[in-house]
mmCIF file of C-alpha atoms in Angstrom:
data_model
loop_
_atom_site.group_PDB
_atom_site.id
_atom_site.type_symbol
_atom_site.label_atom_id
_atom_site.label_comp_id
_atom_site.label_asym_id
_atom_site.label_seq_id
_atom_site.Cartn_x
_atom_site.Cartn_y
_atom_site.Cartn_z
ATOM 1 C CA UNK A 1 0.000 0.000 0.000
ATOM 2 C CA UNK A 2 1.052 3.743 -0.704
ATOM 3 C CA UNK A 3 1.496 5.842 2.454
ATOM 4 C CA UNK A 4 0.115 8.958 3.445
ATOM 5 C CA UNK A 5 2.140 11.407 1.698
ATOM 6 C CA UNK A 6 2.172 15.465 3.226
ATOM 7 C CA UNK A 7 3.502 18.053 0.733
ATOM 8 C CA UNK A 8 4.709 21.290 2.423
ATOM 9 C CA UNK A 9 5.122 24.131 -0.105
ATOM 10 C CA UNK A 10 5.608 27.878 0.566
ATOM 11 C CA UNK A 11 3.875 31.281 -0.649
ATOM 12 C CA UNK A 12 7.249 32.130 -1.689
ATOM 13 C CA UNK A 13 11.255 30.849 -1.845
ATOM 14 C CA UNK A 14 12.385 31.219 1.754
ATOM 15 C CA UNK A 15 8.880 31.122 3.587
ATOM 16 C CA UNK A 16 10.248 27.990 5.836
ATOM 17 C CA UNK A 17 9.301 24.724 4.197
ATOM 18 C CA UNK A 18 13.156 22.975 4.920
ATOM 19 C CA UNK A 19 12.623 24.604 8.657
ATOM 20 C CA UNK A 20 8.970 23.427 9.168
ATOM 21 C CA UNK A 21 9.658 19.622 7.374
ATOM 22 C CA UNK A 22 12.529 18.993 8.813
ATOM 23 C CA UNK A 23 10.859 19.711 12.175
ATOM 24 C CA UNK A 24 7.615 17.693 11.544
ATOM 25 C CA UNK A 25 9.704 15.030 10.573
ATOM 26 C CA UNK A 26 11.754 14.904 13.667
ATOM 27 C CA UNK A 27 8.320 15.272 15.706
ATOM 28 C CA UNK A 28 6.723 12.130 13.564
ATOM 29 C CA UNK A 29 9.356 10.000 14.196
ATOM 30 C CA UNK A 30 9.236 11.038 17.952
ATOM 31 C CA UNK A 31 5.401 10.313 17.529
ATOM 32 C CA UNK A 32 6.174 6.621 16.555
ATOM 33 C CA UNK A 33 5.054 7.314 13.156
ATOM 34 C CA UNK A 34 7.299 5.481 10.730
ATOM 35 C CA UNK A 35 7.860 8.505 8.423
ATOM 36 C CA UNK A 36 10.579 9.180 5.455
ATOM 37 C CA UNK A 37 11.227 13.132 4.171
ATOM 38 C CA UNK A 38 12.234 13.851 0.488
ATOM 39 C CA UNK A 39 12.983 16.452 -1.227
ATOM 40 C CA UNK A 40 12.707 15.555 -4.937
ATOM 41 C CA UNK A 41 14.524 18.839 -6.752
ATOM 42 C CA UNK A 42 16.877 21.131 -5.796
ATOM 43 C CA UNK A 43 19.211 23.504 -7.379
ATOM 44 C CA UNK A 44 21.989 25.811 -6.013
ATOM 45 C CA UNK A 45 22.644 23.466 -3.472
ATOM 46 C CA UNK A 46 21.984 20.478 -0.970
ATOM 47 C CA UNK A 47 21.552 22.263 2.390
ATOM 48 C CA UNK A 48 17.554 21.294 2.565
ATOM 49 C CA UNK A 49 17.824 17.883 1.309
ATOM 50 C CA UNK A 50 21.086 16.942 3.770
ATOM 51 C CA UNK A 51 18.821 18.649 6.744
ATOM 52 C CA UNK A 52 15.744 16.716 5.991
ATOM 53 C CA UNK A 53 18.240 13.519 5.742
ATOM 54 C CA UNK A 54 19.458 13.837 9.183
ATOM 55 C CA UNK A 55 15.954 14.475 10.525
ATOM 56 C CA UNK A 56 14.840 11.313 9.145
ATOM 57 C CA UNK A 57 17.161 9.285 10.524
ATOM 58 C CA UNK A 58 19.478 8.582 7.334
ATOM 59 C CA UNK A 59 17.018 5.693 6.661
ATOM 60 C CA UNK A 60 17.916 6.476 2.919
ATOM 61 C CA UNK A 61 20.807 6.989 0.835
ATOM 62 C CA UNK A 62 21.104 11.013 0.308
ATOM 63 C CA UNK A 63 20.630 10.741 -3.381
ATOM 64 C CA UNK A 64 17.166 8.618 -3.033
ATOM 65 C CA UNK A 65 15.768 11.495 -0.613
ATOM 66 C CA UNK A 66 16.999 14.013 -3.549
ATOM 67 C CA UNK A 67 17.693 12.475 -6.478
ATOM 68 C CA UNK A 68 17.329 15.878 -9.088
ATOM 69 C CA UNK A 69 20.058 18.071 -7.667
ATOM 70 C CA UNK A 70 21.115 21.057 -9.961
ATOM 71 C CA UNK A 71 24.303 23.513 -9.470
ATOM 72 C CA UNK A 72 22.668 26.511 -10.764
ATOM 73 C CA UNK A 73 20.842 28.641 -8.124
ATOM 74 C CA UNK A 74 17.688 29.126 -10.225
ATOM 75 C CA UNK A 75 14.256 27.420 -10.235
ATOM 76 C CA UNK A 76 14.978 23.680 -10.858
ATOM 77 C CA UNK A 77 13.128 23.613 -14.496
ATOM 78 C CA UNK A 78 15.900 25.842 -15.446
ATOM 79 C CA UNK A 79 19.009 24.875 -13.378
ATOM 80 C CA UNK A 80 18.096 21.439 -15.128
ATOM 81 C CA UNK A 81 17.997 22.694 -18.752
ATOM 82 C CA UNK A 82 21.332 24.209 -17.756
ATOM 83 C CA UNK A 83 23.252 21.278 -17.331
ATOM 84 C CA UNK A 84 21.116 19.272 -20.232
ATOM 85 C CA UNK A 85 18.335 17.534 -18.317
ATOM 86 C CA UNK A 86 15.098 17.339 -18.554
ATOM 87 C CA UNK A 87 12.763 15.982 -15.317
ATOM 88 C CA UNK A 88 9.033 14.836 -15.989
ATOM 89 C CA UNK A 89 6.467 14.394 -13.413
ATOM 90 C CA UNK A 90 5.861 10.923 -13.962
ATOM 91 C CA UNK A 91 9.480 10.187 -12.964
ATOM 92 C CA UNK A 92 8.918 12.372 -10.075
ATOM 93 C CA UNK A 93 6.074 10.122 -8.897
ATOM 94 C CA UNK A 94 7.323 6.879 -9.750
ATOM 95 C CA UNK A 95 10.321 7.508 -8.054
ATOM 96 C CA UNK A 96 8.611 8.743 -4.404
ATOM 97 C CA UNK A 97 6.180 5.900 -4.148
ATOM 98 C CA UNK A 98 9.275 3.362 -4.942
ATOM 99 C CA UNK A 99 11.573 4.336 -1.897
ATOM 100 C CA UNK A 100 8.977 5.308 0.432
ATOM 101 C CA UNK A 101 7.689 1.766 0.315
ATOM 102 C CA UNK A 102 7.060 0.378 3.409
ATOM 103 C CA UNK A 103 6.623 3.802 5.278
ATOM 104 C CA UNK A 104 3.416 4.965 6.998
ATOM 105 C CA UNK A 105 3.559 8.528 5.946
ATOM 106 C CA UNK A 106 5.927 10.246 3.117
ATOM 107 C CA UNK A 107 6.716 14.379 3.851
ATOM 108 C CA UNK A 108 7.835 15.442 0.713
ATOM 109 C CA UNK A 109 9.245 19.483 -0.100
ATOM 110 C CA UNK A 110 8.209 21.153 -2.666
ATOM 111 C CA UNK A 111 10.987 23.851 -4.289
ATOM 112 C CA UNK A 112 9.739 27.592 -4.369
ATOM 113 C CA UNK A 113 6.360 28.311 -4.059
ATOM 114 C CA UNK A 114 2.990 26.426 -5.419
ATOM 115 C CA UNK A 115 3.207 27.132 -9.177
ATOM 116 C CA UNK A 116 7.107 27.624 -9.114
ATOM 117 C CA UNK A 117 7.938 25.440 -12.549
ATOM 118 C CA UNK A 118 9.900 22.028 -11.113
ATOM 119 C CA UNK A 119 10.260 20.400 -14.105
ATOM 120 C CA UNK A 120 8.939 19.925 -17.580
ATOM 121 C CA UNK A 121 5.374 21.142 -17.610
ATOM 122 C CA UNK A 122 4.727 20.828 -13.617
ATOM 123 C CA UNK A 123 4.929 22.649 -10.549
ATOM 124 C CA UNK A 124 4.387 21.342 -6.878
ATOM 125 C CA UNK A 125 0.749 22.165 -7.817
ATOM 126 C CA UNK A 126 0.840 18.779 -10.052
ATOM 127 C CA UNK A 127 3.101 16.978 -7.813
ATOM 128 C CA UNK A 128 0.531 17.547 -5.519
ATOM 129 C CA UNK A 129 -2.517 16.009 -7.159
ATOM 130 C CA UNK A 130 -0.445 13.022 -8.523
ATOM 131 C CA UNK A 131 0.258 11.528 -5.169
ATOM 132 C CA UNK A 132 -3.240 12.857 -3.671
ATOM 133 C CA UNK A 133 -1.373 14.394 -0.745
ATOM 134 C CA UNK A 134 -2.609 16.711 1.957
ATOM 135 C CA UNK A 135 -1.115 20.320 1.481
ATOM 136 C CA UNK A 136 0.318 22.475 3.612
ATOM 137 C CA UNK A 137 1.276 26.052 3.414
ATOM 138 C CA UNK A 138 4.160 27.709 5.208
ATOM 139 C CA UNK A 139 4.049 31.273 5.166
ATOM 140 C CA UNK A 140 6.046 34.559 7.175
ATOM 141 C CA UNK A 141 3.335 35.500 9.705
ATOM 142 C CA UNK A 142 3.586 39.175 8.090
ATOM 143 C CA UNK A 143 1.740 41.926 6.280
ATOM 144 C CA UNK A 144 0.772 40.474 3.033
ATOM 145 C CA UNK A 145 0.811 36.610 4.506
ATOM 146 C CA UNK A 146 -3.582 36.202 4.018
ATOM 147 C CA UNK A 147 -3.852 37.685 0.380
ATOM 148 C CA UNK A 148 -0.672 34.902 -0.043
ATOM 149 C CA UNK A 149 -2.459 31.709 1.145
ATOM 150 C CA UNK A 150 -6.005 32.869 0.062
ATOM 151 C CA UNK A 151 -3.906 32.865 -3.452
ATOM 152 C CA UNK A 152 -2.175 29.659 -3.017
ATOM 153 C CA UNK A 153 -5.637 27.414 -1.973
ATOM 154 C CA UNK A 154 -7.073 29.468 -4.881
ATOM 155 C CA UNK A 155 -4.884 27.695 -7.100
ATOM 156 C CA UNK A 156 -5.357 24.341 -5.586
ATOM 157 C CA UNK A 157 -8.155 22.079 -6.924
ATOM 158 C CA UNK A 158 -11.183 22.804 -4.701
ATOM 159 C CA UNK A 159 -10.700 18.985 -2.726
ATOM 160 C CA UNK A 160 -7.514 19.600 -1.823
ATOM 161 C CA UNK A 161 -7.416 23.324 -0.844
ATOM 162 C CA UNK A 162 -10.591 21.781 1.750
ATOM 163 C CA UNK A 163 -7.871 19.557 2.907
ATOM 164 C CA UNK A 164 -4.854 22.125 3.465
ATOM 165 C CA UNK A 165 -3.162 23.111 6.305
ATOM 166 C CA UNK A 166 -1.356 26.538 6.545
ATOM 167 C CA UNK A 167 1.342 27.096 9.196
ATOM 168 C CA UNK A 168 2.857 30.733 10.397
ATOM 169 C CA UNK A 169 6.523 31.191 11.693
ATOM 170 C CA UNK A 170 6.126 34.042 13.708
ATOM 171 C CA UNK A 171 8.357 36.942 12.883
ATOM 172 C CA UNK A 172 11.277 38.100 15.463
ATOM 173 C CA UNK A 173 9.513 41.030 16.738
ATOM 174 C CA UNK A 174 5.650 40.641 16.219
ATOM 175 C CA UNK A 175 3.608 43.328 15.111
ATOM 176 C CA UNK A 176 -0.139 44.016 14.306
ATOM 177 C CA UNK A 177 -0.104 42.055 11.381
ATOM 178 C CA UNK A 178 1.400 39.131 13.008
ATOM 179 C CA UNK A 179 -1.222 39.108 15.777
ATOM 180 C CA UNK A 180 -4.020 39.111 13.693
ATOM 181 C CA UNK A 181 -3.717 37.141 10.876
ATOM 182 C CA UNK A 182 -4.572 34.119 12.130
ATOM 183 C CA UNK A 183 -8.121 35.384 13.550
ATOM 184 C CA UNK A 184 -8.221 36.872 9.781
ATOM 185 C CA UNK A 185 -7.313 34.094 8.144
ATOM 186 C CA UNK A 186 -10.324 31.958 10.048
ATOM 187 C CA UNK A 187 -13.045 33.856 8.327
ATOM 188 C CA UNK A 188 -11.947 31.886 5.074
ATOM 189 C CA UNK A 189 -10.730 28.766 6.312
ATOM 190 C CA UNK A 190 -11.565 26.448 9.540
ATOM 191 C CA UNK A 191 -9.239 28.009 11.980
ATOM 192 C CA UNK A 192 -8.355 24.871 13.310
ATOM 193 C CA UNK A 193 -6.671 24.186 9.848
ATOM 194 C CA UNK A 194 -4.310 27.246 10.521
ATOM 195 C CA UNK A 195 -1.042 26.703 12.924
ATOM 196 C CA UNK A 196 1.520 29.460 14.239
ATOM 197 C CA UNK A 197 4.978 28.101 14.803
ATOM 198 C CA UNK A 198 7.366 30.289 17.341
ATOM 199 C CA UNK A 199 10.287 32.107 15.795
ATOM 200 C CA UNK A 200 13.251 30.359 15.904
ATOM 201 C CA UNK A 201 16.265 32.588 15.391
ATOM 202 C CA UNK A 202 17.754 34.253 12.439
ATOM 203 C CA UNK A 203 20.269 31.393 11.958
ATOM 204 C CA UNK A 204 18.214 28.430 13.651
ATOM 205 C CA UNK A 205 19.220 24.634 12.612
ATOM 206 C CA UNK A 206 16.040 22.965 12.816
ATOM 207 C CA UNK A 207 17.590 19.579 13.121
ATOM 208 C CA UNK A 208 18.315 20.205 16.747
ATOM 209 C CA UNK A 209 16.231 23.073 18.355
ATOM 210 C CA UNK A 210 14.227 21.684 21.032
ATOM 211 C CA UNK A 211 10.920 20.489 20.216
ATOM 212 C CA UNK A 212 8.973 21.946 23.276
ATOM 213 C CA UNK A 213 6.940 24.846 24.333
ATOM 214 C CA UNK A 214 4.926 26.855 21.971
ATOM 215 C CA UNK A 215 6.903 24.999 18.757
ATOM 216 C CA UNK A 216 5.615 21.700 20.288
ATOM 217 C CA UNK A 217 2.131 22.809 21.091
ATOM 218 C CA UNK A 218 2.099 24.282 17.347
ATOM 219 C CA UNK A 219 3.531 20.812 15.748
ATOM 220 C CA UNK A 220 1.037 18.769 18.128
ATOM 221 C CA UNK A 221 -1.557 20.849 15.931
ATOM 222 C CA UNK A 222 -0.554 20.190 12.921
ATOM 223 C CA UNK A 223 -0.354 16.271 13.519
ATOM 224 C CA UNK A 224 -3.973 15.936 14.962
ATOM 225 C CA UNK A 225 -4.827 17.605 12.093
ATOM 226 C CA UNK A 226 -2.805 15.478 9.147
ATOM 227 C CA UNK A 227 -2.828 11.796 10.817
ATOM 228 C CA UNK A 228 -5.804 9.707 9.394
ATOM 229 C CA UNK A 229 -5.402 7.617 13.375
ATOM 230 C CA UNK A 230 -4.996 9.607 16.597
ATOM 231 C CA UNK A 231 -2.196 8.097 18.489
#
């Protein structure tokens, strides 16, 4: 049987998908869940695939967790083309449900945002609807953040924006916007769908902050809200 498979994407580049899988990952595992973390495509570097790695556990070889890894620092469709290479979709797919075989859930990273081109013809939008996964949204609790995720479940099909979760990181120093976006948010969406994380530091490695206090309470959340079986 497949597994559950999550798919964390962003409203933008640097909104804190790496940060907020390679926490959930450590907190599944920690859960008893038996969980694996990939991150399909990357370019410009290996930083988010080799921190989702260690949070897993190193239960796979680095390049089956990211097997499309291009040196250009540009979106992957075109770091790819760069070097020669092409990547389709149904690779994409084939090759996630072969190595997360015989996992109970599969937390997979998009790259860039929700219609940021991966590959040839597809975006994490696609990726998205060929494994049937739950989405979630990470997003800058900031000025701006509500018009970004209304936009992003917007371009969702309708079944699985109804399924999405969308998770804040805080910003340093809140401010009005930060406070109320949330409580915005919730006339749109159930608000029990929508989960604020804790900032975590300018140069945070989310492969061994603590998981407790508020960043617990927030990842607790999230799980009750993704995991078909309370445990």
């Amino acid at each position: 049987m497949k597994p559950q498979s999550l798919f964390i994407t962003g409203t933008d580049t640097g909104a804190g998908k790496t940060v907020l899988a390679t926490l959930l990952t450590r907190f599944l595992r920690e859960y008893g869940v038996r969980v694996v973390a990939l991150k399909p495509l990357c370019s410009g570097g290996r930083d988010d695939a080799l921190a989702l790695w260690s949070a897993g556990g190193k239960v796979l070889a680095l390049d089956e967790l990211n097997p499309w890894h291009f040196r250009a620092a540009m979106a992957p469709v075109l770091a790819a083309r760069r070097e020669g290479k092409q990547v389709q979709l149904a690779e994409v797919v084939k090759h996630i449900w072969r190595v997360s075989r015989g996992f109970e859930l599969v937390v997979v990273e998009g790259a860039g945002g929700l219609l940021s081109p991966m590959g040839e013809d597809f975006a994490s939008r696609e990726l998205i609807v060929a494994l049937k996964a739950t989405p979630i949204i990470v997003s800058p609790n900031r000025l701006g953040a509500v018009n970004q995720i209304r936009l992003t479940l917007e371009a969702l099909p309708a079944r699985l924006a109804a399924q999405a979760q969308v998770v804040f990181f805080d910003l340093p120093k809140p401010d009005s916007a930060t406070r109320s976006n949330a409580a915005l948010l919730g006339e749109f969406i159930e608000p029990e769908r929508i989960h604020r994380l804790p900032w975590l530091g300018m140069n945070a490695k989310p492969i061994v902050i603590p998981l407790r206090g508020r960043l617990r309470v927030g990842l607790q959340s999230l799980v009750r809200c993704v995991l078909p079986v309370p445990r």
